[in-house]
Amino acid sequence: GYMLLYLYNGSLPWQGYCGDDKNMQVCETKGRLTVDTMCRGAPEALQYYLAYVRNLKFEEEPDYEYLLMVMDQNRGMKDIKRITAVTEKRKPKSQSATGSKRKREAEDVDDDEDDDTEVAAAIEELPDDLKRFKSSVFVPKRIKTHQWIIISTSSRTGNSPHTQCYTSHTTYANLAKEVERKWSQGMRITTLNFAGSMWTAVLNAQNSGYSEQALHYCPDSEFPRDWVRNKWDDGFFITAVAGNDNCWGVVCSTMQRGRKYKQQSYIVSSTFPSKWVSEKWAAGYFITAIATQGCFNQQWCVVMSRGAPYKDQCVELDFGYPSESIHFRWDENYMVTAVACTTDQSAYVMSRGHCFGEEQRCTRTSHGPLHKIREDWNDLLYVSTLAWGRVG
């Protein structure tokens, strides 16, 4: 597909990249650009061709007959429009979707039996030579979907939704004031998020593993290295990070005996620092916090610690929600332990070892997360990660 685009345009958007992170830059550019943007000015058939091949799994065999039909100048797009006119008769999808480690069939449920019956009847009316292509058509996306991502986990190790608090504000000053009040009640921040035009934090009243905490706000794109260094000298560790278009937020904590990290390191990078992460894994470190910051010049902050309660760890990088990969890792006894997203890319950190729950749920919603968080609390699941970013 990219070769066809190159032959048509004479160039590709990522030509000319250089440097050690060239491959990551190319990967991020491919994910950032929608098919509609990449194929601007190109024939519509090329957009459908590229949309199809970009949705292929790594080991999936292409449907060559479908691709030949797409490129057929006489009837290709006419037949595709007939197929999409039928398959797009569904009602608009709901504003949220849920996936669960123990209830896999719940993933992305959007049931409407009458609607499905209507679609099935319409498909039967298609000519026989077009019916087989109904699952091959991928309409080129013209917009990116961004939602709240809520990871909730069962309370097997003493963490309880009944001792957890979610607080959200329109300004950092209000958030800091509320956090001070919660600190005085013995609660500690476990999750911090500044995205989605909201300033949010999740606090636990018990079993957070933290004794003393400090919250720092940096209204700049520069990460507060000096402040972190001073906190390290005082025996604190980074336990949460957050960022938005123009600021950073960092939580440092002293840790209770038996849960204290042995050593900690972090990196701030314009691309996801895959090579650095791999080197740290080899040295016995694990990712314990992750965040992104910036609007146009986006940055990743990855915090890794020695002595974290994990034995294995991996990162699922995607330009949407990696549903299949997450379910595969869940089946291998991994749990999502951190999530961060730029406007174009998402990173799901999955860990296993000393698991902290038997069930885990991932919910995506376009509305504020409080309603879904309350649903999880009612199901005895506590929030372990909260993020805002691209899911499709």
XYZ file of C-alpha atoms in Angstrom:
392
model
C 0.000 0.000 0.000
C 2.778 2.475 0.884
C 4.616 1.541 -2.321
C 1.505 2.366 -4.364
C 1.232 5.682 -2.530
C 4.910 6.380 -3.232
C 4.489 5.582 -6.937
C 1.473 7.912 -7.113
C 2.898 10.856 -5.109
C 6.604 10.392 -5.727
C 7.332 10.563 -1.975
C 6.151 9.443 1.472
C 5.566 11.679 4.558
C 8.391 10.050 6.561
C 11.121 10.249 3.936
C 14.212 12.078 5.167
C 14.055 10.979 8.804
C 17.439 10.185 10.299
C 19.104 9.526 13.645
C 19.139 6.668 16.139
C 15.360 6.844 16.636
C 14.572 6.941 12.909
C 12.509 3.728 13.023
C 10.436 4.987 15.939
C 9.840 8.320 14.166
C 8.676 6.507 11.028
C 6.407 4.256 13.109
C 4.867 7.209 14.953
C 4.276 9.129 11.711
C 2.514 6.162 10.141
C 0.262 5.885 13.170
C -0.344 9.625 13.505
C -1.561 10.175 9.940
C -5.028 8.946 9.071
C -5.490 7.243 5.703
C -7.547 10.216 4.582
C -4.677 12.622 5.340
C -1.982 10.369 3.901
C -3.894 9.825 0.638
C -5.051 13.404 0.169
C -5.401 14.002 -3.585
C -5.039 10.281 -4.388
C -7.858 8.167 -5.887
C -10.461 6.954 -3.396
C -9.634 3.347 -4.314
C -6.124 3.833 -2.923
C -7.602 5.026 0.386
C -9.689 1.840 0.707
C -6.697 -0.288 -0.309
C -4.484 1.299 2.354
C -7.230 1.171 5.007
C -7.525 -2.574 4.433
C -3.810 -3.422 4.529
C -3.226 -1.250 7.637
C -5.851 -3.309 9.476
C -4.243 -6.647 8.624
C -2.727 -8.601 11.501
C 0.987 -9.386 11.198
C 0.501 -13.021 10.145
C -2.864 -12.580 8.396
C -3.056 -13.503 4.725
C -4.457 -10.657 2.591
C -7.670 -11.130 0.649
C -6.126 -10.613 -2.783
C -9.442 -10.927 -4.601
C -10.810 -8.056 -2.547
C -7.727 -5.917 -3.258
C -8.052 -6.622 -6.991
C -11.704 -5.593 -6.802
C -10.732 -2.328 -5.046
C -8.308 -1.443 -7.834
C -10.774 -2.346 -10.621
C -11.421 0.985 -12.343
C -14.688 -0.137 -13.904
C -16.633 -1.452 -10.920
C -14.370 -1.494 -7.832
C -15.610 1.540 -5.903
C -19.211 1.038 -7.029
C -19.250 -2.460 -5.506
C -17.539 -1.257 -2.309
C -20.135 1.492 -1.879
C -22.892 -1.131 -2.243
C -21.298 -3.244 0.495
C -20.710 -0.327 2.879
C -24.248 0.959 2.333
C -25.463 -2.354 3.751
C -22.972 -2.890 6.575
C -23.253 0.695 7.841
C -26.980 0.396 8.557
C -26.131 -0.207 12.193
C -27.224 2.364 14.723
C -24.482 4.580 16.219
C -22.282 2.741 18.678
C -22.483 3.455 22.367
C -20.144 5.980 23.963
C -18.299 3.410 26.060
C -16.893 -0.092 25.825
C -15.602 -2.526 28.399
C -13.122 -5.383 28.334
C -12.523 -7.759 31.240
C -9.847 -10.293 32.043
C -12.405 -12.755 33.360
C -15.292 -11.835 31.067
C -13.734 -11.677 27.661
C -17.040 -11.898 25.870
C -17.935 -8.483 27.299
C -15.379 -6.748 25.096
C -16.851 -3.939 23.017
C -20.415 -5.136 23.457
C -22.983 -3.158 21.504
C -26.041 -5.320 21.274
C -29.072 -4.651 19.204
C -30.594 -7.885 17.931
C -33.166 -6.172 15.722
C -30.429 -4.090 14.119
C -28.275 -7.183 13.470
C -31.238 -8.968 11.887
C -31.837 -6.025 9.573
C -28.188 -5.970 8.516
C -28.153 -9.744 7.916
C -31.240 -9.454 5.710
C -29.664 -6.643 3.703
C -26.465 -8.651 3.214
C -28.507 -11.537 1.803
C -29.751 -9.174 -0.892
C -26.218 -8.544 -2.148
C -25.057 -10.447 -5.260
C -23.268 -13.688 -4.380
C -19.914 -12.411 -5.691
C -20.017 -9.496 -3.202
C -21.236 -11.278 -0.050
C -17.824 -12.766 0.695
C -16.259 -9.289 0.811
C -18.556 -7.917 3.528
C -15.929 -8.440 6.253
C -13.016 -7.195 4.149
C -14.183 -3.621 3.603
C -12.506 -1.076 5.885
C -13.786 2.453 5.420
C -10.866 4.942 5.720
C -10.986 6.770 9.057
C -11.138 10.532 8.815
C -10.975 11.305 12.531
C -9.138 9.953 15.570
C -11.061 8.817 18.623
C -9.901 9.903 22.086
C -11.480 8.628 25.305
C -10.911 8.120 29.000
C -9.269 4.778 29.788
C -10.053 3.321 33.221
C -8.211 0.246 34.486
C -9.831 -1.341 37.536
C -8.651 -4.382 39.460
C -10.137 -6.761 42.027
C -9.224 -6.044 45.644
C -7.519 -9.319 46.505
C -4.587 -7.767 48.370
C -6.461 -5.434 50.680
C -6.930 -2.483 48.353
C -10.616 -1.772 48.520
C -12.939 0.455 46.475
C -14.583 1.398 49.779
C -11.380 3.153 50.869
C -10.693 4.849 47.539
C -11.496 8.401 46.441
C -11.637 10.000 42.992
C -11.368 13.774 42.755
C -11.572 15.934 39.613
C -11.214 19.687 39.157
C -11.040 22.358 36.472
C -7.859 23.957 37.882
C -4.681 22.628 39.459
C -5.104 24.975 42.459
C -8.419 23.315 43.364
C -6.914 19.857 42.936
C -3.957 20.704 45.180
C -6.295 22.080 47.854
C -8.403 18.899 47.812
C -5.312 16.672 47.877
C -4.033 18.513 50.969
C -7.374 17.856 52.653
C -7.275 14.162 51.742
C -3.685 13.856 52.938
C -4.772 15.145 56.339
C -7.289 12.263 56.429
C -4.540 9.705 55.790
C -5.215 9.151 52.079
C -2.402 8.900 49.515
C -2.322 9.544 45.747
C -2.060 6.385 43.669
C -3.005 7.832 40.253
C -2.567 11.345 38.840
C -3.857 12.627 35.494
C -3.905 16.112 33.983
C -5.332 15.274 30.532
C -8.762 15.690 28.971
C -9.091 19.293 30.257
C -9.385 17.919 33.788
C -7.116 17.719 36.832
C -7.770 14.378 38.464
C -6.351 12.147 41.162
C -7.242 8.804 42.716
C -6.350 8.391 46.406
C -6.358 5.344 48.668
C -6.986 5.397 52.417
C -5.080 2.182 53.127
C -2.591 -0.254 51.614
C -1.181 2.329 49.217
C 2.297 1.476 50.493
C 3.164 5.177 50.870
C 3.915 7.047 54.076
C 4.683 10.676 53.246
C 3.885 12.355 49.923
C 4.760 15.511 48.005
C 3.003 16.852 44.911
C 4.876 19.171 42.553
C 3.419 21.228 39.708
C 5.708 22.444 36.934
C 4.012 24.900 34.503
C 6.592 24.243 31.811
C 7.550 21.624 29.235
C 10.816 21.019 31.109
C 10.564 18.101 33.523
C 11.321 19.208 37.155
C 14.642 17.341 37.407
C 16.062 19.395 40.275
C 12.974 18.923 42.430
C 13.018 15.160 41.793
C 16.731 14.960 42.598
C 16.176 16.758 45.907
C 13.338 14.379 46.765
C 15.492 11.370 45.955
C 18.109 12.741 48.351
C 15.404 12.916 51.039
C 14.460 9.254 50.557
C 11.430 9.795 48.300
C 10.618 7.921 45.082
C 8.511 8.973 42.088
C 5.182 7.148 42.417
C 3.014 9.023 39.896
C 3.513 11.404 36.970
C 1.088 13.359 34.822
C 1.221 15.892 32.030
C -0.936 17.927 29.689
C -0.301 20.428 26.886
C 1.907 22.752 28.920
C 2.806 21.326 32.341
C 4.065 18.399 34.405
C 2.825 16.985 37.692
C 4.946 14.652 39.835
C 4.109 12.773 43.034
C 7.007 11.579 45.195
C 6.462 9.328 48.196
C 8.352 7.682 51.003
C 7.519 4.003 50.984
C 6.583 1.640 53.754
C 8.997 -1.035 54.847
C 8.912 -4.057 52.574
C 7.604 -2.044 49.611
C 10.487 0.376 49.220
C 12.198 0.511 45.836
C 15.918 -0.173 45.813
C 16.775 2.241 43.031
C 14.992 4.450 40.522
C 15.654 6.037 37.152
C 13.602 7.966 34.605
C 13.874 9.326 31.084
C 12.067 12.082 29.177
C 12.032 11.459 25.435
C 10.329 12.782 22.297
C 9.522 9.177 21.283
C 8.760 6.147 23.399
C 12.222 5.090 24.683
C 12.036 1.408 23.749
C 15.804 0.847 23.719
C 16.301 2.482 27.135
C 13.419 0.480 28.609
C 14.892 -2.786 27.296
C 18.276 -1.957 28.838
C 16.671 -1.205 32.186
C 14.648 -4.423 32.103
C 17.912 -6.315 31.623
C 19.291 -4.530 34.724
C 16.332 -5.588 36.899
C 14.211 -2.413 36.626
C 10.472 -2.304 35.891
C 8.214 0.536 34.742
C 6.398 1.950 37.773
C 5.052 5.223 36.334
C 4.504 6.654 32.866
C 3.031 9.849 31.412
C 3.069 12.087 28.350
C 3.220 15.857 28.007
C 2.922 18.438 25.255
C 0.597 19.347 22.425
C 2.750 19.641 19.299
C 6.164 18.620 20.666
C 4.995 15.692 22.761
C 7.204 13.943 25.296
C 7.183 10.617 27.103
C 8.255 10.307 30.726
C 9.003 6.728 31.791
C 9.957 5.947 35.408
C 11.596 2.582 36.173
C 12.429 1.144 39.579
C 14.389 -1.748 41.013
C 12.552 -3.666 43.716
C 9.116 -3.314 42.082
C 6.814 -6.301 42.745
C 7.040 -7.753 39.225
C 8.877 -10.631 37.563
C 8.073 -9.939 33.910
C 6.910 -6.881 32.027
C 6.088 -5.799 28.500
C 4.697 -2.703 26.779
C 1.962 -2.837 24.150
C 2.437 0.196 21.872
C -0.442 0.980 19.533
C -2.156 3.760 17.630
C -5.490 2.791 19.131
C -6.758 0.399 21.791
C -4.796 -2.906 21.486
C -7.709 -5.113 22.516
C -6.359 -8.383 21.112
C -2.883 -7.882 22.589
C -4.275 -7.026 26.021
C -6.494 -10.111 26.064
C -3.570 -12.273 24.980
C -1.460 -10.898 27.845
C -4.330 -11.332 30.299
C -4.459 -14.999 29.296
C -0.731 -15.174 30.113
C -1.449 -13.793 33.640
C -0.219 -10.270 32.939
C -2.069 -7.268 34.369
C -2.200 -3.699 33.073
C -0.130 -1.705 35.574
C 0.240 1.643 33.768
C -1.168 3.456 30.731
C -0.142 6.660 28.969
C -1.185 8.152 25.649
C -0.135 10.935 23.326
C -2.706 12.287 20.869
C -1.557 9.613 18.422
C -0.088 6.679 20.330
C -0.829 4.665 23.447
C 1.390 2.554 25.700
C -0.091 -0.160 27.922
C 2.397 -1.478 30.477
C 1.595 -5.068 31.420
C 3.286 -6.867 34.309
C 3.129 -10.207 36.042
C 4.678 -11.760 39.093
C 3.204 -10.732 42.413
C -0.262 -10.082 41.013
C -2.472 -7.656 42.876
C -5.820 -8.929 41.625
C -7.584 -11.843 39.973
C -9.854 -9.776 37.746
C -9.158 -6.666 35.743
C -11.434 -4.447 33.689
C -10.578 -1.867 31.062
C -13.292 0.669 30.279
C -13.187 3.382 27.639
C -15.658 6.230 27.779
C -16.120 9.544 25.997
C -17.699 11.122 29.077
C -16.105 11.997 32.401
C -14.811 8.849 34.147
C -16.658 9.227 37.478
C -19.787 7.298 36.424
C -17.745 4.315 35.201
C -15.501 4.433 38.263
C -18.562 4.198 40.505
C -19.770 1.189 38.514
C -16.411 -0.497 39.090
C -16.537 0.317 42.817
C -19.997 -1.272 42.995
C -18.463 -4.401 41.440
C -15.708 -4.361 44.118
C -13.027 -3.234 41.658
C -10.661 -0.408 42.592
C -9.104 1.996 40.076
C -5.462 1.204 39.443
C -4.797 3.346 36.341
C -6.496 6.296 34.665
C -5.522 7.828 31.320
C -6.879 9.926 28.465
C -5.813 9.363 24.868
C -6.287 7.824 21.483
C -8.251 4.579 21.301
C -8.969 4.481 17.567
